[in-house]
Coordinates of C-alpha atoms in Angstrom, one line a residue:
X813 CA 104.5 61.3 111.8
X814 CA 101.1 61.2 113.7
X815 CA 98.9 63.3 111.4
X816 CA 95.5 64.6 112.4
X817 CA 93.3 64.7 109.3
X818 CA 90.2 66.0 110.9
X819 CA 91.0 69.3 111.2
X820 CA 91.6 71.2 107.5
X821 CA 93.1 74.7 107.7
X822 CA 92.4 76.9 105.4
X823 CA 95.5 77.8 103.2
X824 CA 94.2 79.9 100.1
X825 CA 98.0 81.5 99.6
X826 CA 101.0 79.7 97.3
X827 CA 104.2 80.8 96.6
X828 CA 106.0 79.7 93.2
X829 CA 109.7 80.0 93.4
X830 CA 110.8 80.6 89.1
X831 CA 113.8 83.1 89.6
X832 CA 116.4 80.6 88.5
X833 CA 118.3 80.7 84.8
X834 CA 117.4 77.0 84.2
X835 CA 121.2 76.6 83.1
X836 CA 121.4 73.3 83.0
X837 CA 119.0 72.9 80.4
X838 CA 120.9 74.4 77.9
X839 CA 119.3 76.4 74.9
X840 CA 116.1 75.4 76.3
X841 CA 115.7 78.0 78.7
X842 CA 117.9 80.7 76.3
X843 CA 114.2 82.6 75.5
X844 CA 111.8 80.9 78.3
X845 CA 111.7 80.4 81.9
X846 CA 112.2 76.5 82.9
X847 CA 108.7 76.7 84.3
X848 CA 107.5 77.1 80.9
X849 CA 108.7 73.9 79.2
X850 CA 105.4 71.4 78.0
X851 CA 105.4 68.0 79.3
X852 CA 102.8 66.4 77.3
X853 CA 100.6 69.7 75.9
X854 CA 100.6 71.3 79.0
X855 CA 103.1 73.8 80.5
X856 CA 104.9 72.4 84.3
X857 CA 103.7 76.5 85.5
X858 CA 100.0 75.6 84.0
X859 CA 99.8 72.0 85.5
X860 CA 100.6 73.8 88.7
X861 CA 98.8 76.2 88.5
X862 CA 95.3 74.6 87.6
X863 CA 96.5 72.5 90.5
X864 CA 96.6 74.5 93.2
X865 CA 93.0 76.1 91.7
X866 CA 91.6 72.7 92.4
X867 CA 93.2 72.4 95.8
X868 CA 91.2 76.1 97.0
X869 CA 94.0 77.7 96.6
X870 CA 93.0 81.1 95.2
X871 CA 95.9 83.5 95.8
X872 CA 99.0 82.7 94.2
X873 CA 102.4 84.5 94.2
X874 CA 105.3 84.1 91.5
X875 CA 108.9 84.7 92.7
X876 CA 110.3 85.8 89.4
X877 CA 113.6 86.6 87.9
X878 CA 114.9 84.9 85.0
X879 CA 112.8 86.4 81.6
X880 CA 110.3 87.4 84.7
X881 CA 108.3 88.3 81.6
X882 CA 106.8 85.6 80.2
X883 CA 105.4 85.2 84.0
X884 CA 104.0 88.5 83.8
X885 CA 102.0 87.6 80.4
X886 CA 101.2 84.4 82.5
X887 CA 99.6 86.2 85.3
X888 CA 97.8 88.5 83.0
X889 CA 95.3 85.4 82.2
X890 CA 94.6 84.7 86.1
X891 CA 93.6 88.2 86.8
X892 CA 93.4 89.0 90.7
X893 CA 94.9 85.0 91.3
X894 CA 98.2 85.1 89.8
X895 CA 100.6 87.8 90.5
X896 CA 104.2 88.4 90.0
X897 CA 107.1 89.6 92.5
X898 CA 110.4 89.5 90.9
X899 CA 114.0 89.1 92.9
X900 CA 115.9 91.8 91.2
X901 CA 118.9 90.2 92.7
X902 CA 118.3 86.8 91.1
X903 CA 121.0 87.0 88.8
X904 CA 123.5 86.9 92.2
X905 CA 120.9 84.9 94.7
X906 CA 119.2 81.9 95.0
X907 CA 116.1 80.4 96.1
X908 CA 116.0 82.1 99.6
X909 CA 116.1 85.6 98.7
X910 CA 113.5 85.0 96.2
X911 CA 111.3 84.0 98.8
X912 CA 112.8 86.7 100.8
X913 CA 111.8 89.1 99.0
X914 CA 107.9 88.6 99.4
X915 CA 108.2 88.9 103.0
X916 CA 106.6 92.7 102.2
X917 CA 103.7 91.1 100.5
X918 CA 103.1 87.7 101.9
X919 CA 101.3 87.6 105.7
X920 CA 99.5 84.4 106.1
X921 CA 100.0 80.3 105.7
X922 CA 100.8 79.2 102.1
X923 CA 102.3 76.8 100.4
X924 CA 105.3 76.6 98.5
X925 CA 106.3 75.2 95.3
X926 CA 109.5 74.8 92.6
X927 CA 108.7 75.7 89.2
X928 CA 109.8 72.9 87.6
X929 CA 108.0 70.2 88.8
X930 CA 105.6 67.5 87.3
X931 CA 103.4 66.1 90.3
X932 CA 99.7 64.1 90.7
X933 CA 97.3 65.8 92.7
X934 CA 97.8 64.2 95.7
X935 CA 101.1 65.8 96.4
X936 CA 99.0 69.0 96.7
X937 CA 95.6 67.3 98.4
X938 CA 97.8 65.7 101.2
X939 CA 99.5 68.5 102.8
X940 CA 96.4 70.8 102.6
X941 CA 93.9 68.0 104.6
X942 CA 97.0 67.4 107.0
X943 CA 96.7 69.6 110.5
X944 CA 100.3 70.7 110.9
X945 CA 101.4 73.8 110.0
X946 CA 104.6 73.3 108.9
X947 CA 105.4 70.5 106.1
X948 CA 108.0 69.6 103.9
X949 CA 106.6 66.7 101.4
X950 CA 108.8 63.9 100.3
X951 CA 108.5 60.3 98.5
X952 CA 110.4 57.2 98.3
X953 CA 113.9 56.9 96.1
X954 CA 113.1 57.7 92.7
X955 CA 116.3 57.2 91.4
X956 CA 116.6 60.5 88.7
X957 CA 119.9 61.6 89.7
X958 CA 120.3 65.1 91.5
X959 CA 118.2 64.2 94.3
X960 CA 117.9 65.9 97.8
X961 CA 118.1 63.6 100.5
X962 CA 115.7 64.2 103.3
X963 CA 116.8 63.2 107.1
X964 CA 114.2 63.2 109.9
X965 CA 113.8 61.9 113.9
X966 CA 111.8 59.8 115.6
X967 CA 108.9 62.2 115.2
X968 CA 109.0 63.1 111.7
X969 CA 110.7 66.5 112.9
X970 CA 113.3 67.7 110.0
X971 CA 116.8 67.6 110.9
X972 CA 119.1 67.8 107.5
X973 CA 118.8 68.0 103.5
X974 CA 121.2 67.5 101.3
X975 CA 122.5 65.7 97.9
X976 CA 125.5 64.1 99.3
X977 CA 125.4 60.0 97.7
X978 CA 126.8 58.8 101.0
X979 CA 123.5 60.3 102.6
X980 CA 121.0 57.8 100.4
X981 CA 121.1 54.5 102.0
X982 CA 120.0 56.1 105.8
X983 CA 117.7 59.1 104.1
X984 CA 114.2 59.5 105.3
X985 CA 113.0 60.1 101.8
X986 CA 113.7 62.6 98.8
X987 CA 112.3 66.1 98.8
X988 CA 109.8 66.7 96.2
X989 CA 109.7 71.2 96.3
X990 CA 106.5 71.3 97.6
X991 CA 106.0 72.6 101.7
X992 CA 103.1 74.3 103.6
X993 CA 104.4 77.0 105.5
X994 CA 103.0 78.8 108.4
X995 CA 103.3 82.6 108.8
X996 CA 105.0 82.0 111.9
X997 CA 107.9 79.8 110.6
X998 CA 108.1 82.1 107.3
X999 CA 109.1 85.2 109.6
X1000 CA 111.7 82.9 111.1
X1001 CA 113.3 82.0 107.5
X1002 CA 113.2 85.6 107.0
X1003 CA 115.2 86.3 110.3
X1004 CA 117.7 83.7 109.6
X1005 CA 118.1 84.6 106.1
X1006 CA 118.6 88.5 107.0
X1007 CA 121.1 88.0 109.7
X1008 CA 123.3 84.7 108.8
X1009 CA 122.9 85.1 104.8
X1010 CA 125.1 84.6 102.3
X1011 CA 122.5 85.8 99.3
X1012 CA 122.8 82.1 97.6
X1013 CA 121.9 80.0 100.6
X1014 CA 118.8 78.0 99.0
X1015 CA 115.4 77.9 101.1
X1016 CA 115.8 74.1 102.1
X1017 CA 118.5 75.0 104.1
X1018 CA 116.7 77.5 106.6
X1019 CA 113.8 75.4 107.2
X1020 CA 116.2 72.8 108.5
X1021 CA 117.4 76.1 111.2
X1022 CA 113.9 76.5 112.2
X1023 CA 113.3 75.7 115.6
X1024 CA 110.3 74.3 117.6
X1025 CA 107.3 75.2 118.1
X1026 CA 107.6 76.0 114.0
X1027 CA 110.2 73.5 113.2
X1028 CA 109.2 71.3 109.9
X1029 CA 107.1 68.2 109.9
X1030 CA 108.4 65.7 106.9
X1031 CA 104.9 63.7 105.0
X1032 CA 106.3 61.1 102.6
X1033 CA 104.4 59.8 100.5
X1034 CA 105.9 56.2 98.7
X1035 CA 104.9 56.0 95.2
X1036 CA 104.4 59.1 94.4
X1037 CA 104.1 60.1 90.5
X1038 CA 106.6 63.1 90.0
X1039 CA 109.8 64.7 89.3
X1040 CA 111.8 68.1 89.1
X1041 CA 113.3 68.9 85.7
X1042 CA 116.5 70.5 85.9
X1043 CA 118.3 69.4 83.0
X1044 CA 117.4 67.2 79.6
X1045 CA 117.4 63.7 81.0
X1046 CA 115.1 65.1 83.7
X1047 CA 113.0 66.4 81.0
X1048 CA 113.1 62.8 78.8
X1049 CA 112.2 61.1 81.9
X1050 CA 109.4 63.3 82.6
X1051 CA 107.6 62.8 78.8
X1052 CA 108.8 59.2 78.6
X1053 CA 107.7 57.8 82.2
X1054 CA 106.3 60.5 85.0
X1055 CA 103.7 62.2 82.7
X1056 CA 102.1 59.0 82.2
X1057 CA 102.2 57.7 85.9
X1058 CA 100.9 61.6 87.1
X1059 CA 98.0 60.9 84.6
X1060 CA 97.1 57.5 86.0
X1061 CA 97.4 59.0 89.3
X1062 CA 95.2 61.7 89.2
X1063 CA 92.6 59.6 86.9
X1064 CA 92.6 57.5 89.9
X1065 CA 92.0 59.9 92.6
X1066 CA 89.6 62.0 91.0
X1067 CA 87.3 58.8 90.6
X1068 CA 87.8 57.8 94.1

């Protein structure tokens, strides 16, 4: 897509979806949330965290659920920065109705990120100096199984998502979990969500309904150090390989 760079909107708002049970990671999310799991020494919710404090972004918001208190202890360190919403209904919803459910709370531009994801920097940086409003990020094939496969037009406009193999070959890229969202196309999710439903419908799938002027602009970044961690190969791949490119990464953007 044609991005303007000139122009840097302020975003100072994120969203952290971390309602899920993490089920596919077995015992490993029996007593903690998956977004507590340590990649190297550091936590995936801490890494994101301290990102998004380095990006300017100073008001945070954590869709809870799942042992939603272990993110309450969490907030408690970032006081008047991080705070906690849980989705009582997690148990019986999904992604969707988690962000759903801030629609009370939230009124402005933010970003939003999955809670199990190890990322460099730039992920982060690259949305928030790009102009548009509404952005879904995504990177070249990575190749970690379980991946969403992003299609896009001629303009970079969003059209579909979706996990289907037969959708690799002609896929625009693969979606990494992290958007920027305006307050505009946030209350259209919300009027989707509330009048089509069902409660387990997952947030990708309503941006791809948005229409224009608020319809989704996808960035993709090739090379890009990162990966979601849904189950345990996800997580050996992650301390094996990702940690180690995100560190070179970042190393390398914070010197340059």
């Amino acid at each position: 897509p044609n991005l303007n760079w000139n122009c840097k909107p302020m975003v100072k708002t994120a969203i952290i979806l971390a309602a899920g049970f993490g089920s596919r990671l077995g015992d490993l999310t029996n007593e903690m949330p998956k977004g507590f799991m340590k990649v190297g020494n550091n936590s995936l919710i801490n890494r994101s965290v301290e990102c998004l404090l380095r990006n300017g972004i100073n008001n945070i918001y954590i869709g809870t659920g799942h042992l939603s208190e272990h993110y309450d202890e969490f907030a408690s360190r970032y006081p008047s920065v991080v705070s906690c919403v849980k989705n009582d209904r997690y148990a019986s919803s999904s992604s969707m109705d988690t962000l759903y459910n801030l629609r009370e709370i939230v009124n402005e531009d933010f970003f939003l990120l999955e809670s199990d994801l190890l990322y460099e920097d730039r992920a982060l940086s690259s949305l928030r100096e790009a102009d548009q409003q509404n952005m879904v990020l995504a990177s070249g094939k990575t190749f970690s199984g379980d991946e969403v496969y992003i299609s896009a037009d001629d303009t970079g406009s969003l059209l579909s998502m979706t996990k289907s193999q037969a959708a690799a070959d002609s896929a625009f890229g693969e979606l990494v979990g992290i958007s920027k969202v305006s307050f505009e196309a946030y209350q259209e999710m919300c009027t989707i969500f509330s009048r089509h439903g069902p409660l387990n419908i997952d947030y990708e799938y309503v941006m791809t309904h948005v229409k224009e002027p608020n319809n989704f602009i996808v960035y993709k970044i090739d090379g890009l150090a990162w990966c979601e961690i849904d189950d345990t190969n996800h997580l050996m791949r992650a301390t094996n390989e990702v940690i180690h490119a995100v560190d070179a990464a970042n190393d390398l953007y914070r010197r340059y």
